[in-house]
Amino acid sequence: MKPGTTSAACAALLRRDLALIWRRRGDALNPLLFAVIVVALFPFALGPEAQVLERIAAGTIFVAVLLASLLSLDNLFRSDLDDGSLEQLVLSPHPLSLLLACKIAVHWLTTALPLIAIAPLLSVFLHLPDTVLPVLLGTLALATPLLSLIGAICVALTAGMRRSGMLLTLIVLPLIVPVLIFGAGACNAAQAGLPYGAPLLWLGAWLTLALVLAPLATAAALKISLT
Amino acid sequence: MKPGTTSAACAALLRRDLALIWRRRGDALNPLLFAVIVVALFPFALGPEAQVLERIAAGTIFVAVLLASLLSLDNLFRSDLDDGSLEQLVLSPHPLSLLLACKIAVHWLTTALPLIAIAPLLSVFLHLPDTVLPVLLGTLALATPLLSLIGAICVALTAGMRRSGMLLTLIVLPLIVPVLIFGAGACNAAQAGLPYGAPLLWLGAWLTLALVLAPLATAAALKISLT
Amino acid sequence: MPAIDLVDTPPLLAAHCLAYARNEEPIFGPLDFSLAAGEVVLIEGDNGSGKTTLLKVLSGLLEPTSGEVLLNGVHLTLAKLSHQVALLGHLAGIKMELSTLQNLRFAVGLGGIRPGITPPLALASVGLAGYEDQPVRLLSAGQKKRVALARLLLVPAALWLLDEPYANLDREGIELVNRLLTTHAQRGGAALITSHGAYAYTSGTPRKIALNPGTGNRESAIGPKSTPTKDASA
Amino acid sequence: MPAIDLVDTPPLLAAHCLAYARNEEPIFGPLDFSLAAGEVVLIEGDNGSGKTTLLKVLSGLLEPTSGEVLLNGVHLTLAKLSHQVALLGHLAGIKMELSTLQNLRFAVGLGGIRPGITPPLALASVGLAGYEDQPVRLLSAGQKKRVALARLLLVPAALWLLDEPYANLDREGIELVNRLLTTHAQRGGAALITSHGAYAYTSGTPRKIALNPGTGNRESAIGPKSTPTKDASA
Amino acid sequence: MNPLVLWFHKLGSPPYFYRLAGRFQPWLYALALITGAVGLYGGLFIAPADYQQGDSFRMIYVHVPCAWMSLFVYVFMAANAFVALVWRIKLSETLAMASAPIGAAFTFITLVTGSLWGKPMWGTWWTWDARLTSELVLLFLYLGVIGLYHAIEDTRQAARAAAFLALIGVVNLPIVHYSVVWWNTLHQAQTVSLMGQSKISSSMLWPLLTMAFATHVYFFASLLARSRAALLALESGKDWVREIALRESAQEARAHG
Amino acid sequence: MAEFFHMGGYGAYVWAAYAVFAIVLVADALTPLWQRRRTLHDIAARLRRESTRDGARKNRAPTTQDPTA
Ligand code: HEM
Ligand SMILES: Nc1ncnc2c1ncn2[C@@H]1O[C@H](COP(=O)(O)OP(=O)(O)OP(=O)(O)O)[C@@H](O)[C@H]1O
Ligand SMILES: Nc1ncnc2c1ncn2[C@@H]1O[C@H](COP(=O)(O)OP(=O)(O)OP(=O)(O)O)[C@@H](O)[C@H]1O
Ligand SMILES: [Mg+2]
Ligand SMILES: [Mg+2]
């Protein structure tokens, strides 16, 4: 009678979460579709003029990606909570923060990465200049993991409630506004021909910090909201 | 042993749904918050220039209201499905379309109406000219019930699945594009000093049609997805 | 709206060659049985033998693959079913957020009410007096079940379909269910209940329908048996 | 990591003055009891008497209002609990989308495995051979319960906390649970199970802890009783 | 009974349809391949370069047939959806659901090739022109039907729900089209209609028509193949399917030693 | 020949369009084959499983009727 190793537990968790997402791969596409749809709504709402769309392109794409990954965050612990798996995770002998880091990684890989991959298409819809596209992709690559990590803390805080839904958005919002300002700001600067290195560096620094601290904070928040 | 009258059943349903929303009034505010947040993100994403914001104000508010009421639509039948109440509704001796019309009405009253009420605040955020505000409110008053009615059909179609989430958005999108085009189009026309009566008339005509047909279609869709 | 006092009409419920298959896999096989007013019949079967599925078919929530169901001698359609059948499944259609009394009031609004009973009375008679304003969410598993039972008392349905009504109930609750069933039968109602044979309905003429597990029980044993099974805890 | 072969250490689990109150309302009153290795104890009580709550407290999911719990003579903290307690509640932590085997594999990855058993063996021994690739969602209520039981077989936990393990199971399933409990007790494990007294654990020395319903049972009757209750269906 | 009605009745029986479709399918694939090859040869080698667009006009031979197909398939799907909902014919459900992914594929090709054509011609990959926008909405409709079909557990129920959506989409498409036209002309006229009225010479025309024929034939071939696969899944409990499954697995076992 | 591939400067666009056309349709043609194989596989596996299930059931409950499948 001996418990398994922590790495075995993490591997089991990764394998299970990926298997679950594969089983519901239709659902996994949802954030992607949502972002596409939000972006596609704007031309209808604003009219088809290219100059207007071009001006708002980077910002709108950023907002759409952000909303899509926030809305999908809600499911991060939801189903585990509903069927009692989360209790089992908390009761397991392994460090909870590590297990949660695995879950966050799976979330980023399966929602944010496809969003980044589809960003070029979105930028075509809104006539984003080709020169700005690399900057957009770079900022998204830095900003989305930051969103997943920060979001996870907030989801953990609201995990005790059923249907936290949009309250989550409210809690996350103040935390991610800086990410939005720096991310979209870098793109807008690039579009206007201004230097855009500084905001990217800031994002990188925050990301490093969040990678270390967010899983610990998430574990603490989860323990608070479960007992 | 006699069953109650249909009007008693509708009254009971309205009373229950309102009581439920009152019990979870925190949740009921969520669409409102979501719309405010989406609108509030845009100045951060685009920068504070008033001319840009003014140009996109009406369209962005429309998109935000639309997304907020779509996302809340998902809950229209969700909880009733989860706890078996929907089965009881379908099994009841009263016309299902009438019962569903009551539910849709409650949804509109508790999500869209507050959104319309808050639209003036949103338009301040984005520097919408004061002259356009009445047009915006008028189009929203016509467009949001249309959204609720069209959305209800789609929700009923997806009721058979657990966690339809954003698939719903995908299904609804093609159906509401005309609403968005005419609604936001009227506002944009008003802002540009052009006549805007025709799109309003169109919206009104569609609304009348939808009021009659949508509950029937919703009932048909629900029966398909429940049996 | 037809009156439903049909104590002397021959079979309240009759099934001919009723079968259900999910994705072509037979769940329960061609069944023939009938249920007279005043009768309570127990559906027995192992785990996975299709008891829940049978009740769903009989309540009109699932469409049978073959066979037909007659209610009072007429074909059963969804609309006709509505106020003659009360289903108590795993999901009771009870709102966790609302109080017990609010839930019952809604059930009455939707389905009508039997004469001579009110929601508070029904709550009292399932042993939940004093819990009128308690949100159902805060009740224990057995207490929730009792709320669902109170709904049965209120709604004027002649046929009760009860899926494992005894599960989660304490001894008193089990007696309560038996009492409810006896009264219902005496009033001319009928009931089909599933159970694993542990707590049989003990008064009246307990008949059983046996479902053979999984095999699509093509020649399932049906007919009156008289031994209530009490030897379960062996 | 400490070894858990503790057949001769005095009490596996001991509770002193354990009480839980929700919003100042006592749910179960100060309880004193102990559980030796090799013992299976039945928690009895009416609906709403706090059985589920007691198990949640003992598993560390709820914090007791007062009193303390000792596991092998040491204070019980969440971290210590982890691999010595296996909880089978109403929610089994089983993914409906995954197959039975995938679920058990994950449980093993997370909690480790007892020597001499594998997930497919465990499935076979709860009577689910042949259901290895079936998504749990497609199983009946009793079959789901069996998957949860299979998890207990795999995970190396000395103390089992089982909330109504007999509910939804057929007669064969009930025997299965009793068999599992006997084996577990013989191996030096211990178990606390709730039940409404219908199917008592019949071999070994069945002891009971009674919770008085609702009153916050401040002077609850605790101690060994020897009559298993079989007279439930009266 | 009228022999034609009888034949339709028989066609509705899955094993009969499966066998019949199995007999037609290879011939349809072959015909599509041959006419497609002829059409492409004509389009790429025989047709002269356009005096205005140069060689870029050769995109017409994939773009336009696929654009036509994207609309044709939707009509076909909706017609089957209607039959499926009204008369509850299992085969129509299958056909409707099998045509959705093919239609989505043609729509996707139309959008991509149109984009690839638009870049050199209009200088942009995408504009919010009425026709383009309607085509995008059409893609969303297809995706919605497919998504709904796959998201619902029970296949027959899923088919009925998706069929319902397809029918609503039929009503909606003209509305979208005209609202987009109206919207597009509100502010400024987009100068899009480059090709609308240009007269086309017969050496340019016949490859186009051949390609159109080839894509139609391909559609039916693919439809039959998809329906056959779907019928196997739908009827997986029936003996005729079990026989096929056992036969194939035995063959496979032999092939692997 | 090079001129043919060059397509008067539009080569990249034209060939990309034809490539998309070919790739998408080939993928579309292959899907049913793949689906068919998987379905038959699943059915064969299920038949095998069902036979073990029936076997297990017979051992547990000798009174149940012999399944005719
Ligand atoms: C993404 C961009 C595009 C999309 C979505 C698109 C879509 C369509 C559709 C749906 C049709 C069929 C219309 C019908 O039969 O009623 C069509 C036809 C056609 N398209 Fe495109 N198109 C695009 C770009 C282009 C471009 C750039 C050109 C050439 C400059 C072009 C030339 C044509 C021609 C010649 C026809 C046939 C016209 C006819 O049958 O009347 N398309 N396109
Ligand atoms: N949603 C479903 N989809 C597919 N198969 C299902 C589904 N629900 C149940 N089954 C299968 O159908 C069979 C009958 O299930 P059912 O729930 O009717 O059994 P039951 O007699 O109620 O069993 P229990 O006593 O365990 O509740 C089982 O073999 C089960 O695996
Ligand atoms: N989440 C909750 N919040 C507040 N009170 C609760 C909650 N859950 C249960 N209760 C109350 O606590 C008491 C004990 O509940 P518990 O679920 O422990 O009972 P139980 O003994 O398991 O009953 P049963 O046999 O019906 O399952 C009950 O009176 C119940 O109403
Ligand atoms: Mg059942
Ligand atoms: Mg309990």
Coordinates of C-alpha atoms in Angstrom, one line a residue, chain E residues 28-257:
Chain E
L28 CA -19.6 8.2 -59.5
Y29 CA -16.1 8.7 -58.1
A30 CA -14.5 7.6 -61.4
L31 CA -16.8 9.9 -63.5
A32 CA -16.1 12.8 -61.2
L33 CA -12.4 12.2 -61.5
I34 CA -12.4 11.9 -65.3
T35 CA -14.6 15.0 -66.0
G36 CA -12.7 16.9 -63.3
A37 CA -9.4 16.1 -65.0
V38 CA -10.8 17.1 -68.4
G39 CA -12.2 20.3 -67.0
L40 CA -9.0 21.2 -65.3
Y41 CA -7.0 20.4 -68.4
G42 CA -9.3 22.7 -70.4
G43 CA -9.1 25.4 -67.9
L44 CA -5.4 25.4 -67.3
F45 CA -4.0 24.6 -70.8
I46 CA -6.6 25.2 -73.5
A47 CA -8.5 28.3 -72.3
P48 CA -6.6 31.5 -73.3
A49 CA -5.6 34.0 -70.7
D50 CA -8.2 36.7 -70.0
Y51 CA -7.4 40.0 -71.6
Q52 CA -8.1 41.9 -68.5
Q53 CA -7.1 39.6 -65.6
G54 CA -4.4 37.6 -67.3
D55 CA -3.8 34.1 -66.0
S56 CA -5.4 34.9 -62.6
F57 CA -8.8 34.3 -64.1
R58 CA -8.0 30.6 -64.2
M59 CA -9.1 30.6 -60.6
I60 CA -12.6 30.7 -62.0
Y61 CA -12.5 26.9 -62.6
V62 CA -12.3 26.1 -59.0
H63 CA -14.0 29.1 -57.4
V64 CA -17.2 29.3 -59.4
P65 CA -18.1 25.6 -59.5
C66 CA -17.5 25.4 -55.7
A67 CA -19.6 28.6 -55.2
W68 CA -22.4 27.1 -57.1
M69 CA -22.1 23.8 -55.2
S70 CA -22.1 25.6 -51.8
L71 CA -25.6 26.9 -52.7
F72 CA -26.8 23.8 -54.4
V73 CA -25.8 21.6 -51.5
Y74 CA -27.6 23.8 -49.0
V75 CA -30.8 23.5 -51.1
F76 CA -30.4 19.7 -51.3
M77 CA -29.8 19.5 -47.5
A78 CA -32.8 21.7 -46.7
A79 CA -35.1 19.6 -48.9
N80 CA -34.0 16.5 -47.2
A81 CA -34.3 18.1 -43.9
F82 CA -37.9 19.0 -44.7
V83 CA -38.7 15.4 -45.7
A84 CA -37.0 14.2 -42.6
L85 CA -39.0 16.4 -40.3
V86 CA -42.4 15.9 -41.9
W87 CA -42.3 12.3 -42.9
R88 CA -39.7 11.1 -40.4
I89 CA -37.8 9.2 -43.1
K90 CA -34.5 7.9 -41.7
L91 CA -32.8 8.0 -45.0
S92 CA -33.6 11.6 -45.5
E93 CA -32.1 12.4 -42.1
T94 CA -29.0 10.6 -43.1
L95 CA -28.7 12.3 -46.5
A96 CA -29.3 15.8 -45.0
M97 CA -26.6 15.2 -42.3
A98 CA -24.2 13.7 -44.8
S99 CA -24.5 16.6 -47.2
A100 CA -23.7 19.3 -44.5
P101 CA -20.0 18.6 -44.3
I102 CA -19.6 18.4 -48.0
G103 CA -21.5 21.7 -48.4
A104 CA -19.2 23.2 -45.7
A105 CA -16.2 22.0 -47.6
F106 CA -17.4 23.7 -50.8
T107 CA -18.2 26.9 -49.0
F108 CA -14.8 26.9 -47.4
I109 CA -13.1 26.4 -50.8
T110 CA -15.2 29.2 -52.2
L111 CA -14.2 31.6 -49.4
V112 CA -10.5 30.7 -49.7
T113 CA -10.3 30.7 -53.4
G114 CA -12.3 33.9 -53.6
S115 CA -9.9 35.4 -51.0
L116 CA -6.9 34.3 -53.1
W117 CA -8.5 35.8 -56.1
G118 CA -9.4 39.0 -54.3
K119 CA -5.9 39.8 -53.2
P120 CA -4.5 40.3 -56.7
M121 CA -7.7 41.7 -58.1
W122 CA -9.0 44.0 -55.4
G123 CA -5.8 44.3 -53.4
T124 CA -7.4 42.9 -50.3
W125 CA -8.1 39.4 -49.0
W126 CA -11.5 40.3 -47.7
T127 CA -14.1 43.0 -48.0
W128 CA -17.5 43.2 -46.5
D129 CA -19.3 43.0 -49.8
A130 CA -22.8 41.6 -49.9
R131 CA -22.1 38.4 -51.7
L132 CA -19.0 37.6 -49.7
T133 CA -20.7 38.3 -46.4
S134 CA -23.7 36.1 -47.4
E135 CA -21.2 33.3 -48.2
L136 CA -19.6 33.7 -44.8
V137 CA -22.9 33.5 -43.1
L138 CA -23.6 30.4 -45.1
L139 CA -20.5 28.8 -43.8
F140 CA -21.6 29.6 -40.2
L141 CA -25.0 28.1 -41.0
Y142 CA -23.3 24.9 -42.2
L143 CA -21.0 24.8 -39.1
G144 CA -24.0 25.4 -36.9
V145 CA -25.9 22.4 -38.4
I146 CA -22.8 20.2 -38.1
G147 CA -22.0 21.4 -34.6
L148 CA -25.6 20.8 -33.4
Y149 CA -25.6 17.4 -35.0
H150 CA -22.5 16.3 -33.3
A151 CA -23.3 17.9 -30.0
I152 CA -26.5 15.9 -29.3
E153 CA -26.0 12.4 -28.1
D154 CA -28.8 10.5 -29.7
T155 CA -28.2 10.5 -33.4
R156 CA -31.8 10.6 -34.6
Q157 CA -32.7 13.3 -32.3
A158 CA -29.6 15.2 -33.3
A159 CA -30.5 14.8 -37.0
R160 CA -34.0 16.2 -36.4
A161 CA -32.7 19.2 -34.4
A162 CA -30.1 20.0 -37.0
A163 CA -32.7 19.6 -39.8
F164 CA -34.8 22.1 -38.0
L165 CA -31.9 24.5 -37.9
A166 CA -31.2 23.9 -41.6
L167 CA -34.8 24.9 -42.4
I168 CA -34.7 28.0 -40.4
G169 CA -31.5 28.9 -42.2
V170 CA -33.3 28.7 -45.6
V171 CA -35.7 31.3 -44.5
N172 CA -32.8 33.4 -43.1
L173 CA -30.4 33.4 -46.0
P174 CA -32.4 35.7 -48.3
I175 CA -33.0 38.0 -45.3
V176 CA -29.3 38.2 -44.7
H177 CA -28.5 38.7 -48.3
Y178 CA -30.9 41.7 -48.7
S179 CA -30.1 43.2 -45.4
V180 CA -26.4 43.1 -46.3
V181 CA -27.1 44.6 -49.7
W182 CA -28.9 47.4 -48.1
W183 CA -26.3 47.9 -45.4
N184 CA -23.5 47.9 -47.9
T185 CA -24.9 50.6 -50.1
L186 CA -25.7 52.9 -47.1
H187 CA -22.4 54.7 -46.9
Q188 CA -20.5 54.1 -50.1
A189 CA -20.6 51.9 -53.1
Q190 CA -17.9 49.2 -53.0
T191 CA -16.5 48.7 -56.5
V192 CA -16.6 45.0 -56.5
S193 CA -18.5 43.8 -59.6
L194 CA -15.5 43.3 -61.8
M195 CA -16.5 40.2 -63.7
G196 CA -20.3 40.3 -63.6
Q197 CA -21.0 41.2 -67.2
S198 CA -17.8 40.3 -69.0
K199 CA -18.7 38.1 -71.9
I200 CA -17.0 34.8 -71.7
S201 CA -15.7 32.9 -74.8
S202 CA -16.7 29.3 -75.4
S203 CA -13.1 28.1 -75.0
M204 CA -13.3 29.6 -71.5
L205 CA -16.8 28.4 -70.9
W206 CA -16.8 24.7 -71.6
P207 CA -14.1 23.9 -69.0
L208 CA -16.2 25.8 -66.5
L209 CA -19.3 23.8 -67.3
T210 CA -17.3 20.6 -67.2
M211 CA -16.0 21.5 -63.8
A212 CA -19.5 22.3 -62.6
F213 CA -20.6 18.9 -63.8
A214 CA -17.7 17.2 -62.1
T215 CA -18.3 18.8 -58.8
H216 CA -22.0 17.8 -58.9
V217 CA -21.0 14.2 -59.6
Y218 CA -18.4 14.4 -56.9
F219 CA -21.0 15.6 -54.4
F220 CA -23.2 12.7 -55.1
A221 CA -20.3 10.2 -54.8
S222 CA -19.2 11.7 -51.5
L223 CA -22.8 11.9 -50.3
L224 CA -23.2 8.2 -50.9
A225 CA -20.0 7.3 -49.2
R226 CA -20.9 9.4 -46.2
S227 CA -24.4 8.1 -46.0
R228 CA -23.1 4.5 -46.1
A229 CA -20.7 5.2 -43.2
A230 CA -23.4 6.9 -41.3
L231 CA -25.9 4.1 -41.9
L232 CA -23.4 1.6 -40.5
A233 CA -23.2 3.7 -37.3
L234 CA -26.9 4.2 -37.1
E235 CA -27.8 0.6 -37.6
S236 CA -25.0 -0.8 -35.6
G237 CA -27.3 -3.1 -33.6
K238 CA -28.8 -4.7 -36.7
D239 CA -27.7 -8.1 -37.9
W240 CA -26.7 -6.9 -41.4
V241 CA -24.2 -4.4 -40.0
R242 CA -22.9 -7.0 -37.5
E243 CA -22.3 -9.3 -40.3
I244 CA -20.3 -6.7 -42.2
A245 CA -18.3 -5.8 -39.0
L246 CA -17.5 -9.4 -38.3
R247 CA -16.5 -10.1 -41.9
E248 CA -14.2 -7.0 -42.0
S249 CA -12.6 -7.7 -38.7
A250 CA -11.9 -11.3 -39.8
Q251 CA -10.3 -10.0 -43.0
E252 CA -8.2 -7.6 -41.0
A253 CA -7.1 -10.4 -38.7
R254 CA -6.1 -12.5 -41.7
A255 CA -4.3 -9.5 -43.3
H256 CA -2.3 -8.9 -40.1
G257 CA -1.3 -12.6 -39.9

